[in-house]
Structure formats: structure tokens, C-alpha cells
């Protein structure tokens, strides 16, 4: 399954990398690409082991807002 999450609070490439790494550490995430310019993440995940709520929680734990 693929989802696009809006992410706010990123101000630099370090922020982008932090959000992307947080998503990639979630069990079941197959790929994650975060765009600083668009303020969003495109995440491909296995819906048997990950859920949108889990992805949003990972982004928020990293210090950003996810919608």
C-alpha cells in the first residue's frame, strides 16, 4: 500500500532526513521518500504490519506534525 502524508515543521535537509529515517524504521515500511519542498512523504508499506496511524506517530515522535 502507498500513502502520502503531509508533514509540517521541517525547515532544512536535516529535518527531511530525520523524518525519512523515522519512517524507514517503522516495521513494515518498504520505502519512504520525504520532500522538504512539498512538505510531504510518500511511503510504501505492508498494511499487515504497519498502519497510517503508526506512520503519523513516527513522524510526530521525530518532532514534526503529520497529517
Short mmCIF file of N, CA and C in Angstrom, two decimals:
data_model
loop_
_atom_site.label_atom_id
_atom_site.label_comp_id
_atom_site.label_asym_id
_atom_site.label_seq_id
_atom_site.Cartn_x
_atom_site.Cartn_y
_atom_site.Cartn_z
N UNK A 1 0.85 -1.17 0.00
CA UNK A 1 0.00 0.00 0.00
C UNK A 1 0.90 1.23 0.00
N UNK A 2 0.43 2.30 -0.62
CA UNK A 2 1.19 3.55 -0.68
C UNK A 2 0.32 4.67 -0.13
N UNK A 3 0.96 5.57 0.64
CA UNK A 3 0.25 6.70 1.23
C UNK A 3 1.13 7.95 1.12
N UNK A 4 0.48 9.10 0.98
CA UNK A 4 1.18 10.38 1.01
C UNK A 4 0.75 11.10 2.27
N UNK A 5 1.75 11.46 3.09
CA UNK A 5 1.49 12.18 4.34
C UNK A 5 1.99 13.61 4.21
N UNK A 6 1.19 14.56 4.64
CA UNK A 6 1.65 15.94 4.74
C UNK A 6 2.46 16.06 6.02
N UNK A 7 3.61 16.72 5.94
CA UNK A 7 4.47 16.92 7.11
C UNK A 7 4.78 18.40 7.23
N UNK A 8 4.54 18.95 8.42
CA UNK A 8 4.87 20.35 8.67
C UNK A 8 5.92 20.42 9.78
N UNK A 9 6.68 21.51 9.76
CA UNK A 9 7.70 21.72 10.77
C UNK A 9 9.12 21.44 10.29
N UNK A 10 9.27 20.98 9.05
CA UNK A 10 10.60 20.73 8.50
C UNK A 10 11.14 22.05 7.95
N UNK A 11 12.38 22.40 8.33
CA UNK A 11 12.96 23.65 7.88
C UNK A 11 14.26 23.48 7.11
N UNK A 12 14.81 22.26 7.11
CA UNK A 12 16.10 22.05 6.46
C UNK A 12 16.23 20.60 6.00
N UNK A 13 17.30 20.31 5.29
CA UNK A 13 17.52 18.96 4.79
C UNK A 13 17.75 17.97 5.94
N UNK A 14 18.30 18.44 7.05
CA UNK A 14 18.46 17.58 8.22
C UNK A 14 17.10 17.14 8.77
N UNK A 15 16.15 18.06 8.75
CA UNK A 15 14.78 17.73 9.17
C UNK A 15 14.19 16.68 8.24
N UNK A 16 14.37 16.88 6.95
CA UNK A 16 13.86 15.94 5.96
C UNK A 16 14.43 14.55 6.22
N UNK A 17 15.74 14.49 6.44
CA UNK A 17 16.39 13.20 6.68
C UNK A 17 15.89 12.56 7.97
N UNK A 18 15.67 13.37 8.99
CA UNK A 18 15.17 12.85 10.26
C UNK A 18 13.78 12.24 10.12
N UNK A 19 12.90 12.93 9.40
CA UNK A 19 11.55 12.42 9.18
C UNK A 19 11.60 11.15 8.34
N UNK A 20 12.43 11.15 7.30
CA UNK A 20 12.54 9.98 6.43
C UNK A 20 13.07 8.77 7.20
N UNK A 21 14.11 8.98 8.00
CA UNK A 21 14.67 7.88 8.78
C UNK A 21 13.68 7.34 9.80
N UNK A 22 12.89 8.23 10.41
CA UNK A 22 11.88 7.80 11.37
C UNK A 22 10.86 6.88 10.69
N UNK A 23 10.46 7.24 9.47
CA UNK A 23 9.51 6.41 8.74
C UNK A 23 10.13 5.07 8.34
N UNK A 24 11.37 5.09 7.90
CA UNK A 24 12.03 3.86 7.47
C UNK A 24 12.23 2.87 8.61
N UNK A 25 12.27 3.35 9.84
CA UNK A 25 12.46 2.47 11.00
C UNK A 25 11.16 1.79 11.43
N UNK A 26 10.03 2.21 10.91
CA UNK A 26 8.75 1.60 11.28
C UNK A 26 8.68 0.20 10.65
N UNK A 27 8.43 -0.83 11.46
CA UNK A 27 8.30 -2.18 10.90
C UNK A 27 7.20 -2.22 9.84
N UNK A 28 7.51 -2.81 8.70
CA UNK A 28 6.54 -2.91 7.62
C UNK A 28 6.71 -1.86 6.54
N UNK A 29 7.53 -0.84 6.78
CA UNK A 29 7.76 0.19 5.76
C UNK A 29 8.74 -0.36 4.73
N UNK A 30 8.32 -0.34 3.48
CA UNK A 30 9.15 -0.84 2.38
C UNK A 30 10.00 0.27 1.79
N UNK A 31 9.45 1.48 1.72
CA UNK A 31 10.21 2.63 1.23
C UNK A 31 9.56 3.91 1.75
N UNK A 32 10.39 4.93 1.89
CA UNK A 32 9.89 6.24 2.33
C UNK A 32 10.73 7.31 1.65
N UNK A 33 10.07 8.28 1.06
CA UNK A 33 10.75 9.41 0.42
C UNK A 33 10.07 10.69 0.90
N UNK A 34 10.85 11.54 1.57
CA UNK A 34 10.31 12.79 2.11
C UNK A 34 10.82 13.95 1.27
N UNK A 35 9.91 14.85 0.91
CA UNK A 35 10.26 16.05 0.14
C UNK A 35 10.12 17.27 1.04
N UNK A 36 11.23 17.97 1.24
CA UNK A 36 11.21 19.21 2.02
C UNK A 36 10.41 20.28 1.28
N UNK A 37 10.61 20.36 -0.03
CA UNK A 37 9.93 21.38 -0.85
C UNK A 37 8.41 21.22 -0.84
N UNK A 38 7.94 20.00 -0.96
CA UNK A 38 6.49 19.75 -0.99
C UNK A 38 5.90 19.57 0.40
N UNK A 39 6.76 19.33 1.39
CA UNK A 39 6.27 19.10 2.75
C UNK A 39 5.44 17.85 2.85
N UNK A 40 5.94 16.79 2.22
CA UNK A 40 5.19 15.54 2.26
C UNK A 40 6.11 14.33 2.18
N UNK A 41 5.56 13.20 2.57
CA UNK A 41 6.27 11.93 2.48
C UNK A 41 5.42 10.95 1.69
N UNK A 42 6.06 10.22 0.80
CA UNK A 42 5.40 9.13 0.10
C UNK A 42 5.98 7.85 0.69
N UNK A 43 5.10 7.06 1.27
CA UNK A 43 5.53 5.86 1.99
C UNK A 43 4.83 4.65 1.41
N UNK A 44 5.62 3.63 1.11
CA UNK A 44 5.07 2.35 0.69
C UNK A 44 5.27 1.40 1.86
N UNK A 45 4.19 0.73 2.25
CA UNK A 45 4.26 -0.12 3.43
C UNK A 45 3.39 -1.36 3.28
N UNK A 46 3.69 -2.36 4.11
CA UNK A 46 2.91 -3.58 4.17
C UNK A 46 1.78 -3.34 5.16
N UNK A 47 0.56 -3.33 4.68
CA UNK A 47 -0.57 -3.00 5.54
C UNK A 47 -0.85 -4.06 6.60
N UNK A 48 -0.19 -5.21 6.51
CA UNK A 48 -0.34 -6.24 7.54
C UNK A 48 0.48 -5.91 8.78
N UNK A 49 1.54 -5.11 8.62
CA UNK A 49 2.40 -4.81 9.76
C UNK A 49 2.50 -3.33 10.10
N UNK A 50 2.02 -2.46 9.25
CA UNK A 50 2.06 -1.02 9.52
C UNK A 50 0.71 -0.41 9.16
N UNK A 51 0.42 0.72 9.77
CA UNK A 51 -0.84 1.42 9.52
C UNK A 51 -0.56 2.92 9.42
N UNK A 52 -1.44 3.67 8.75
CA UNK A 52 -1.23 5.11 8.65
C UNK A 52 -1.03 5.79 10.00
N UNK A 53 -1.75 5.34 11.02
CA UNK A 53 -1.61 5.94 12.35
C UNK A 53 -0.20 5.74 12.89
N UNK A 54 0.38 4.56 12.63
CA UNK A 54 1.74 4.26 13.08
C UNK A 54 2.75 5.16 12.37
N UNK A 55 2.53 5.39 11.09
CA UNK A 55 3.42 6.25 10.31
C UNK A 55 3.35 7.69 10.82
N UNK A 56 2.14 8.17 11.05
CA UNK A 56 1.99 9.54 11.58
C UNK A 56 2.65 9.67 12.95
N UNK A 57 2.49 8.66 13.79
CA UNK A 57 3.09 8.68 15.13
C UNK A 57 4.61 8.74 15.05
N UNK A 58 5.20 8.03 14.10
CA UNK A 58 6.66 8.03 13.94
C UNK A 58 7.16 9.42 13.54
N UNK A 59 6.43 10.07 12.65
CA UNK A 59 6.81 11.43 12.22
C UNK A 59 6.68 12.40 13.39
N UNK A 60 5.62 12.27 14.15
CA UNK A 60 5.41 13.18 15.27
C UNK A 60 6.42 12.94 16.39
N UNK A 61 6.81 11.69 16.59
CA UNK A 61 7.84 11.38 17.59
C UNK A 61 9.18 12.00 17.19
N UNK A 62 9.40 12.14 15.88
CA UNK A 62 10.63 12.75 15.38
C UNK A 62 10.59 14.28 15.50
N UNK A 63 9.44 14.83 15.91
CA UNK A 63 9.36 16.27 16.16
C UNK A 63 8.61 17.08 15.13
N UNK A 64 7.86 16.42 14.26
CA UNK A 64 7.13 17.12 13.20
C UNK A 64 5.65 16.82 13.31
N UNK A 65 4.84 17.57 12.60
CA UNK A 65 3.40 17.32 12.55
C UNK A 65 3.09 16.56 11.27
N UNK A 66 2.27 15.53 11.39
CA UNK A 66 1.90 14.72 10.22
C UNK A 66 0.39 14.72 10.07
N UNK A 67 -0.05 14.87 8.83
CA UNK A 67 -1.48 14.88 8.58
C UNK A 67 -1.85 13.95 7.46
#
